[in-house]
Coordinates of C-alpha atoms in Angstrom, one line a residue:
X72 CA 0.0 0.0 0.0
X73 CA 1.5 3.4 -1.0
X74 CA 1.6 6.4 1.3
X75 CA -1.1 8.3 -0.6
X76 CA -3.7 5.6 -0.1
X77 CA -3.0 5.6 3.6
X78 CA -3.0 9.4 3.9
X79 CA -6.1 9.6 1.7
X80 CA -8.2 8.1 4.5
X81 CA -7.7 11.3 6.5
X82 CA -9.6 13.2 3.7
X83 CA -12.6 10.8 3.4
X84 CA -14.8 12.4 6.1
X85 CA -14.2 15.8 4.7
X86 CA -15.1 14.6 1.1
X87 CA -18.5 13.6 2.5
X88 CA -19.0 16.8 4.4
X89 CA -18.3 18.9 1.3
X90 CA -21.4 17.4 -0.3
X91 CA -23.5 19.8 1.8
X92 CA -22.2 22.6 -0.4
X93 CA -24.2 21.1 -3.3
X94 CA -27.6 21.6 -1.6
X95 CA -27.3 23.5 1.7
X96 CA -25.6 26.7 0.8
X97 CA -27.9 29.1 2.5
X98 CA -28.0 27.0 5.7
X99 CA -24.2 26.8 5.9
X100 CA -23.8 30.5 5.4
X101 CA -26.5 31.5 8.0
X102 CA -24.6 29.1 10.5
X103 CA -21.3 30.9 9.7
X104 CA -22.8 34.3 10.3
X105 CA -24.3 33.4 13.7
X106 CA -21.0 31.8 14.7
X107 CA -18.9 34.8 13.8
X108 CA -21.2 37.4 15.4
X109 CA -21.6 35.3 18.6
X110 CA -17.9 34.9 18.9
X111 CA -17.1 38.6 18.6
X112 CA -20.0 40.1 20.6
X113 CA -17.8 41.1 23.5
X114 CA -15.2 42.8 21.3
X115 CA -15.0 46.6 20.9
X116 CA -16.5 46.3 17.5
X117 CA -19.2 44.0 18.7
X118 CA -20.2 46.5 21.4
X119 CA -20.2 49.4 18.9
X120 CA -22.5 47.6 16.5
X121 CA -24.8 45.8 19.0
X122 CA -23.8 42.3 18.1
X123 CA -25.9 41.0 21.1
X124 CA -29.0 42.1 19.2
X125 CA -28.2 40.5 15.9
X126 CA -30.1 37.2 15.3
X127 CA -30.5 37.3 11.5
X128 CA -28.8 38.4 8.4
X129 CA -31.2 41.3 8.0
X130 CA -30.3 42.6 11.4
X131 CA -26.6 42.2 10.7
X132 CA -26.9 44.2 7.4
X133 CA -28.8 46.9 9.3
X134 CA -26.3 47.1 12.3
X135 CA -23.0 46.8 10.5
X136 CA -21.7 49.2 7.8
X137 CA -19.8 48.2 4.7
X138 CA -16.1 48.6 5.2
X139 CA -13.0 49.1 3.0
X140 CA -9.6 48.9 4.5
X141 CA -9.6 52.7 5.2
X142 CA -12.5 52.3 7.7
X143 CA -10.8 49.5 9.6
X144 CA -7.2 50.8 9.3
X145 CA -7.0 52.6 12.7
X146 CA -8.5 49.6 14.6
X147 CA -6.0 47.2 12.8
X148 CA -3.1 49.5 13.7
X149 CA -4.1 49.5 17.3
X150 CA -4.2 45.6 17.1
X151 CA -0.7 45.7 15.6
X152 CA 0.5 47.7 18.6
X153 CA -0.8 44.9 20.9
X154 CA -4.3 45.9 21.8
X155 CA -6.7 43.0 22.3
X156 CA -10.5 42.5 21.8
X157 CA -10.7 45.2 19.1
X158 CA -12.1 43.6 16.0
X159 CA -11.8 40.0 17.2
X160 CA -11.4 38.4 20.6
X161 CA -7.9 38.2 22.1
X162 CA -4.6 39.5 20.7
X163 CA -3.7 39.0 17.0
X164 CA 0.0 38.2 16.3
X165 CA 0.1 37.8 12.6
X166 CA -0.6 40.4 9.8
X167 CA -0.6 39.6 6.1
X168 CA 0.9 42.5 4.2
X169 CA -0.9 43.2 1.0
X170 CA -0.3 46.1 -1.4
X171 CA -3.3 45.1 -3.6
X172 CA -3.1 45.9 -7.3
X173 CA -4.1 49.5 -7.6
X174 CA -1.8 51.5 -5.3
X175 CA 1.5 51.2 -3.5
X176 CA 0.2 51.7 0.0
X177 CA 0.4 48.5 2.1
X178 CA -2.5 47.0 3.8
X179 CA -2.1 44.9 6.9
X180 CA -4.7 42.2 7.1
X181 CA -5.1 40.5 10.6
X182 CA -4.6 36.7 10.6
X183 CA -6.0 35.4 13.8
X184 CA -5.5 31.9 15.2
X185 CA -9.1 31.0 14.2
X186 CA -8.7 32.5 10.7
X187 CA -5.4 30.7 10.2
X188 CA -7.0 27.3 11.0
X189 CA -10.6 27.7 9.9
X190 CA -9.9 29.6 6.6
X191 CA -6.3 29.7 5.4
X192 CA -5.4 26.1 6.3
X193 CA -8.9 24.8 5.6
X194 CA -8.6 25.7 1.9
X195 CA -5.4 23.7 1.1
X196 CA -6.8 20.7 3.0
X197 CA -10.0 20.8 0.9
X198 CA -7.9 21.3 -2.3
X199 CA -6.2 18.0 -1.6
X200 CA -9.5 16.3 -0.5
X201 CA -11.2 17.3 -3.8
X202 CA -8.1 16.4 -5.9
X203 CA -7.9 12.9 -4.4
X204 CA -11.7 12.5 -4.9
X205 CA -11.2 13.3 -8.6
X206 CA -7.9 11.4 -9.0
X207 CA -8.2 8.1 -6.9
X208 CA -4.9 6.7 -8.4
X209 CA -2.9 9.8 -7.2
X210 CA 0.5 9.2 -5.6
X211 CA 0.7 12.8 -4.4
X212 CA 2.0 11.9 -0.9
X213 CA 4.7 9.6 -2.2
X214 CA 6.8 12.6 -3.0
X215 CA 7.4 16.2 -2.1
X216 CA 5.3 19.3 -2.5
X217 CA 7.1 22.4 -3.9
X218 CA 5.5 25.3 -2.2
X219 CA 6.4 28.9 -3.0
X220 CA 6.1 31.6 -0.4
X221 CA 7.1 35.1 0.5
X222 CA 8.9 36.5 3.5
X223 CA 8.0 38.1 6.9
X224 CA 9.6 40.6 9.3
X225 CA 8.9 41.8 12.9
X226 CA 5.7 43.8 13.6
X227 CA 6.5 47.0 15.5
X228 CA 9.1 44.8 17.4
X229 CA 6.4 43.3 19.5
X230 CA 7.6 39.9 20.8
X231 CA 6.3 37.0 18.6
X232 CA 4.3 39.4 16.3
X233 CA 5.2 39.3 12.6
X234 CA 4.0 40.9 9.4
X235 CA 4.6 39.6 5.9
X236 CA 3.2 37.7 2.9
X237 CA 0.4 35.4 3.8
X238 CA 2.3 32.5 2.3
X239 CA 5.2 33.2 4.7
X240 CA 2.7 33.2 7.7
X241 CA 1.3 29.8 6.5
X242 CA 4.8 28.3 6.1
X243 CA 5.9 29.7 9.5
X244 CA 2.9 28.1 11.3
X245 CA 2.9 24.8 9.3
X246 CA 2.8 21.5 11.1
X247 CA 6.4 20.2 11.4
X248 CA 5.2 16.9 9.8
X249 CA 4.0 18.8 6.8
X250 CA 7.4 20.5 6.5
X251 CA 9.0 17.1 6.0
X252 CA 6.8 16.6 2.9
X253 CA 7.7 19.9 1.3
X254 CA 10.6 21.6 -0.5
X255 CA 12.4 24.0 -0.2
X256 CA 13.5 24.0 3.4
X257 CA 11.9 26.7 5.6
X258 CA 14.9 29.0 5.7
X259 CA 15.0 29.1 1.9
X260 CA 11.2 29.5 1.6
X261 CA 11.2 32.6 3.8
X262 CA 14.2 34.4 2.1
X263 CA 13.2 38.0 1.1
X264 CA 15.4 38.3 -2.0
X265 CA 13.4 36.6 -4.7
X266 CA 16.3 36.2 -7.1
X267 CA 18.5 34.5 -4.5
X268 CA 15.5 32.4 -3.3
X269 CA 14.6 31.4 -6.9
X270 CA 18.1 29.8 -7.4
X271 CA 18.2 28.1 -4.0
X272 CA 14.7 26.6 -4.4
X273 CA 15.6 25.2 -7.9
X274 CA 18.8 23.7 -6.5
X275 CA 17.1 22.2 -3.5
X276 CA 14.2 20.8 -5.5
X277 CA 16.3 19.5 -8.4
X278 CA 17.1 16.1 -6.9
X279 CA 13.8 15.6 -4.9
X280 CA 10.8 13.5 -6.0
X281 CA 8.5 16.4 -6.5
X282 CA 4.9 15.3 -7.1
X283 CA 3.0 18.6 -6.7
X284 CA 3.4 22.3 -7.0
X285 CA 1.7 25.2 -5.2
X286 CA 2.0 28.9 -5.9
X287 CA 1.3 31.9 -8.1
X288 CA 1.7 30.9 -11.8
X289 CA 4.1 33.8 -12.7
X290 CA 6.5 33.2 -9.8
X291 CA 6.3 29.4 -10.1
X292 CA 7.2 29.6 -13.8
X293 CA 10.3 31.7 -13.0
X294 CA 11.5 29.0 -10.6
X295 CA 10.7 26.2 -13.0
X296 CA 12.7 28.0 -15.7
X297 CA 15.6 28.0 -13.4
X298 CA 15.1 24.2 -12.7
X299 CA 15.3 23.6 -16.4
X300 CA 18.4 25.7 -16.8
X301 CA 20.2 23.7 -14.0
X302 CA 19.0 20.3 -15.2
X303 CA 19.6 20.8 -18.9
X304 CA 16.4 18.8 -19.7
X305 CA 13.8 19.7 -22.3
X306 CA 10.7 19.0 -20.2
X307 CA 9.9 19.1 -16.5
X308 CA 8.7 15.5 -16.3
X309 CA 12.3 14.5 -17.1
X310 CA 13.4 16.1 -13.9
X311 CA 10.4 15.0 -11.8
X312 CA 8.8 12.0 -13.5
X313 CA 6.1 11.7 -10.8
X314 CA 4.9 15.3 -11.0
X315 CA 1.1 15.3 -11.3
X316 CA -0.6 18.5 -10.2
X317 CA -0.1 22.3 -9.9
X318 CA -2.4 24.0 -7.3
X319 CA -2.4 27.6 -8.6
X320 CA -3.9 30.9 -7.5
X321 CA -3.3 34.6 -7.1
X322 CA -3.5 35.5 -10.8
X323 CA -5.5 34.2 -13.7
X324 CA -3.9 31.1 -15.2
X325 CA -5.1 31.7 -18.8
X326 CA -2.0 33.8 -19.9
X327 CA 0.3 31.1 -18.5
X328 CA -1.4 27.9 -19.6
X329 CA 0.4 27.5 -22.9
X330 CA 3.8 27.9 -21.3
X331 CA 3.1 25.3 -18.7
X332 CA 1.7 22.9 -21.2
X333 CA 4.9 23.3 -23.3
X334 CA 7.1 22.9 -20.2
X335 CA 5.1 19.9 -18.9
X336 CA 4.0 17.5 -21.6
X337 CA 3.0 14.6 -19.4
X338 CA -0.7 13.5 -20.0
X339 CA -0.9 12.8 -16.3
X340 CA -0.4 16.5 -15.3
X341 CA -3.4 18.2 -13.7
X342 CA -4.1 21.9 -12.9
X343 CA -6.4 23.0 -10.1
X344 CA -7.3 26.6 -9.5
X345 CA -7.7 28.0 -6.0
X346 CA -9.0 31.4 -4.9
X347 CA -6.9 32.4 -2.0
X348 CA -6.0 36.0 -0.9
X349 CA -4.5 37.7 2.1
X350 CA -8.0 38.2 3.4
X351 CA -9.0 34.5 3.1
X352 CA -9.5 31.3 1.1
X353 CA -12.7 31.4 -0.9
X354 CA -12.9 29.0 -3.7
X355 CA -11.7 25.7 -5.3
X356 CA -12.0 24.2 -8.7
X357 CA -13.9 21.0 -7.8
X358 CA -14.4 19.7 -11.3
X359 CA -11.4 19.4 -13.7
X360 CA -13.7 19.9 -16.7
X361 CA -15.2 23.1 -15.4
X362 CA -13.2 26.3 -15.1
X363 CA -15.5 27.7 -12.5
X364 CA -14.8 27.3 -8.8
X365 CA -16.9 26.0 -5.9
X366 CA -17.5 28.8 -3.3
X367 CA -16.4 27.4 0.1
X368 CA -19.3 28.0 2.4
X369 CA -18.5 26.5 5.8
X370 CA -15.2 28.2 6.6
X371 CA -15.1 31.2 8.9
X372 CA -16.2 33.4 6.0
X373 CA -19.7 34.9 5.4
X374 CA -20.2 36.4 1.9
X375 CA -22.2 39.2 0.5
X376 CA -22.4 40.6 -3.0
X377 CA -23.0 43.9 -4.6
X378 CA -24.1 43.9 -8.2
X379 CA -21.9 46.0 -10.5
X380 CA -22.8 47.8 -13.7
X381 CA -19.6 47.3 -15.5
X382 CA -16.9 49.1 -13.5
X383 CA -18.9 51.8 -11.8
X384 CA -22.6 51.7 -11.0
X385 CA -23.7 50.6 -7.5
X386 CA -26.6 48.4 -6.5
X387 CA -28.1 46.8 -3.4
X388 CA -26.0 44.3 -1.4
X389 CA -27.4 40.7 -1.2
X390 CA -26.4 37.6 0.7
X391 CA -25.3 34.5 -1.1
X392 CA -28.9 33.3 -1.5
X393 CA -29.8 36.5 -3.4
X394 CA -27.2 36.2 -6.2
X395 CA -28.1 35.4 -9.9
X396 CA -25.9 33.7 -12.4
X397 CA -24.3 35.8 -15.1
X398 CA -24.1 39.0 -13.2
X399 CA -20.9 40.7 -12.0
X400 CA -20.7 41.2 -8.3
X401 CA -18.2 42.9 -6.0
X402 CA -17.6 40.6 -3.1
X403 CA -17.8 41.5 0.6
X404 CA -16.6 39.2 3.4
X405 CA -17.0 38.8 7.1
X406 CA -14.4 36.6 8.7
X407 CA -12.9 35.4 11.9
X408 CA -9.9 37.6 11.2
X409 CA -12.0 40.6 12.2
X410 CA -13.0 41.8 8.8
X411 CA -16.7 42.9 9.0
X412 CA -18.6 43.4 5.7
X413 CA -15.3 44.1 4.1
X414 CA -15.1 45.0 0.4
X415 CA -12.2 42.8 -0.8
X416 CA -11.8 44.5 -4.2
X417 CA -12.5 41.4 -6.3
X418 CA -15.4 40.9 -8.6
X419 CA -17.0 37.5 -9.3
X420 CA -19.6 36.1 -11.7
X421 CA -21.7 33.1 -10.7
X422 CA -22.0 30.3 -13.2
X423 CA -24.5 28.4 -11.1
X424 CA -26.3 28.7 -7.8
X425 CA -27.0 25.1 -7.1
X426 CA -24.2 24.5 -6.2
X427 CA -22.7 28.0 -5.9
X428 CA -20.0 28.1 -8.5
X429 CA -18.2 31.2 -9.9
X430 CA -15.4 32.7 -11.8
X431 CA -13.2 35.7 -10.8
X432 CA -14.1 38.4 -13.3
X433 CA -11.7 41.1 -12.1
X434 CA -11.1 43.8 -9.5
X435 CA -13.5 46.6 -8.5
X436 CA -10.7 49.0 -9.3
X437 CA -9.1 47.1 -12.2
X438 CA -11.2 48.0 -15.3
X439 CA -11.2 50.6 -18.0
X440 CA -14.3 52.8 -18.1
X441 CA -12.8 56.1 -19.3
X442 CA -15.3 56.4 -22.2
X443 CA -18.2 54.2 -21.0
X444 CA -16.8 51.0 -22.4
X445 CA -16.8 49.1 -19.1
X446 CA -14.0 46.7 -20.0
X447 CA -13.2 44.2 -17.2
X448 CA -10.3 41.8 -16.7
X449 CA -12.4 38.8 -17.7
X450 CA -12.9 40.4 -21.1
X451 CA -9.1 41.1 -21.4
X452 CA -8.1 37.6 -20.5
X453 CA -10.5 36.0 -23.0
X454 CA -9.5 38.5 -25.7
X455 CA -5.8 37.8 -25.3
X456 CA -6.4 34.0 -25.2
X457 CA -8.3 34.2 -28.5
X458 CA -5.6 36.4 -30.2
X459 CA -2.9 34.0 -29.0
X460 CA -4.8 30.9 -30.3
X461 CA -5.2 32.5 -33.7
X462 CA -1.6 33.7 -34.1
X463 CA 0.5 31.2 -32.0
X464 CA 1.7 33.9 -29.7
X465 CA 2.2 33.6 -26.0
X466 CA 1.6 36.5 -23.5
X467 CA 3.7 36.6 -20.4
X468 CA 2.5 39.8 -18.8
X469 CA 0.4 42.8 -19.8
X470 CA -1.2 46.0 -18.6
X471 CA -3.6 48.3 -20.4
X472 CA -4.9 51.9 -19.8
X473 CA -6.8 54.6 -21.7
X474 CA -5.2 57.2 -23.9
X475 CA -7.4 60.2 -23.4
X476 CA -8.7 62.5 -26.1
X477 CA -6.1 64.5 -28.0
X478 CA -6.8 67.8 -29.8
X479 CA -8.6 65.9 -32.6
X480 CA -11.0 64.2 -30.1
X481 CA -9.2 60.8 -30.7
X482 CA -8.9 58.3 -27.8
X483 CA -8.0 54.6 -27.6
X484 CA -6.8 51.8 -25.3
X485 CA -3.1 51.3 -25.0
X486 CA -1.8 47.8 -24.2
X487 CA 1.8 47.1 -23.0
X488 CA 2.4 43.4 -23.6
X489 CA 5.4 41.3 -22.7
X490 CA 5.4 38.2 -25.0
X491 CA 7.0 34.9 -24.2
X492 CA 6.5 34.1 -27.9
X493 CA 5.6 37.3 -30.0
X494 CA 3.2 37.1 -32.9
X495 CA 4.7 37.4 -36.4
X496 CA 2.3 40.2 -37.2
X497 CA 1.6 42.5 -34.2
X498 CA -1.0 44.5 -36.1
X499 CA -3.0 41.3 -36.8
X500 CA -2.7 40.3 -33.1
X501 CA -4.0 43.8 -32.1
X502 CA -6.9 43.6 -34.6
X503 CA -7.9 40.1 -33.4
X504 CA -7.8 41.2 -29.8
X505 CA -9.9 44.3 -30.6
X506 CA -12.5 42.3 -32.5
X507 CA -12.8 39.7 -29.7
X508 CA -13.3 42.4 -27.1
X509 CA -16.1 43.8 -29.2
X510 CA -17.7 40.4 -29.4
X511 CA -17.4 39.9 -25.6
X512 CA -18.5 43.4 -24.5
X513 CA -21.4 45.3 -26.1
X514 CA -20.4 48.6 -24.4
X515 CA -16.9 48.3 -25.8
X516 CA -18.4 47.4 -29.2
X517 CA -20.7 50.4 -29.1
X518 CA -17.8 52.8 -28.3
X519 CA -15.7 51.3 -31.1
X520 CA -18.5 51.6 -33.7
X521 CA -17.0 53.2 -36.8
X522 CA -14.1 54.5 -34.7
X523 CA -16.4 57.4 -33.6
X524 CA -15.5 57.3 -29.9
X525 CA -12.7 54.8 -29.5
X526 CA -10.0 54.3 -32.1
X527 CA -8.5 50.8 -32.6
X528 CA -6.5 49.7 -29.6
X529 CA -2.7 50.1 -29.7
X530 CA -0.2 47.4 -28.6
X531 CA 3.3 48.3 -27.5
X532 CA 5.7 45.3 -27.2
X533 CA 7.5 45.3 -23.8
X534 CA 11.1 44.3 -23.6
X535 CA 11.9 41.0 -21.9
X536 CA 11.9 41.3 -18.1
X537 CA 10.1 44.7 -18.0
X538 CA 7.4 43.8 -15.6
X539 CA 9.7 42.0 -13.2
X540 CA 12.0 45.1 -13.3
X541 CA 9.0 47.3 -12.5
X542 CA 7.9 45.0 -9.6
X543 CA 11.5 45.0 -8.3
X544 CA 11.7 48.8 -8.4
X545 CA 8.5 48.9 -6.3
X546 CA 9.8 46.3 -3.8
X547 CA 7.2 43.7 -5.1
X548 CA 9.3 41.0 -6.7
X549 CA 8.2 37.5 -5.7
X550 CA 5.6 36.6 -3.0
X551 CA 2.0 37.3 -4.0
X552 CA 2.5 40.5 -5.8
X553 CA 0.8 41.1 -9.1
X554 CA 1.0 43.3 -12.2
X555 CA -2.0 45.6 -12.4
X556 CA -3.9 44.4 -15.5
X557 CA -6.3 47.2 -16.4
X558 CA -6.4 50.7 -15.0
X559 CA -8.7 53.6 -15.5
X560 CA -5.8 56.0 -15.4
X561 CA -2.2 56.0 -16.6
X562 CA 0.0 55.9 -13.5
X563 CA 1.2 52.3 -13.9
X564 CA 1.6 52.3 -17.6
X565 CA 3.6 55.5 -17.7
X566 CA 6.0 54.1 -15.1
X567 CA 6.4 51.0 -17.2
X568 CA 6.8 52.8 -20.4
X569 CA 9.5 55.0 -18.8
X570 CA 11.7 51.9 -18.2
X571 CA 10.7 50.0 -21.3

């Protein structure tokens, strides 16, 4: 009997529990809300918002305001200085540093003990449970997991209190037994210099029996490229013949899929998307044939959704049982990390409500709506995928922003694209992208009509390594940092063009 078949028994009870997600979504979510409110009723925030009087979702929505990071920032800073019972009972030692994708200011998201175990570790456990359910012949535990992470540093020099990438917090608190099953070693995983870390991870992993990968696709690809350089092999399965799955999250996988499929040609290779963020772990791809993810409903996360009209218009907020498939929603979360009705900044679109399955459609601040075109990241990803399929190109990174009207009243979208494999005809690629965006988005199509409002989009080819250099300049190389995809103004693209 192999190690995976033995370890797999640990996941059987949870596989049965997860079946409740298929039919009891509303019940699970109402239970979560009552649990969170009851647990925090004696905190400062609980007193301020009369948690003792909250016995239903409707009362909760009435008593508690919607929050962004700005509204909770002062309370979080007091927690970071050692105050207890502020947003959540007790003292919180860990803070996930997140700079988001729209500005350079850091956010510090509390990671409580409950949040660590009932959200952040619950997600990876369920990822394995669902993977084993779908792949009963797996040998995932008969080798090592290669897990990429960021780094951390002391928090205000308080004893035992640290701030850093969420991935570093997870590695720091990982069960010692789990550490025996992973690569690289802890000291390497927590290095802050990504370029040094990349080389060390590759060297440590090269001779190990790696069966599974976990991390952000862009950073993982960088490490795997180094593994290939050191090994001199043509394909990754020549280095790790038992590699079978990549658990990926953090950024959309679409731009990277072709590069992974060229690097790993084994028919046994699987890819499983996860939706994890500094604020929590929210979704898992439970069906390999379906690109949408199952919303995880029994963690310490209560969800609400605000319908969006493209990038801007605001609508009423509804609980999970009020959502409709096909609509774009901004997601709000309430968690055991002390985030109350917190606007996370991501937008989702439900593909079904029985069970509740969704795709990430973008960011509430990551869109272009300079001229009423309401272009979202989901449109951009699909458009690029189409243009790549038609031309054989491969996109590594990209960002796009509006070019505002000149003296002739002309305006357009400007795309800065770093190709892994450039198209032979860039103008054809641009035309195909433009046509696909019109097919996907009626507002964009209307603004492009006869070039009256929007001119054809422009693509500027980025030099190799441009986006990594920009991230490095801003202290964001490695970890969970991401390139801003779409922006309604030109700050990011001008910085990139300056160093292109």
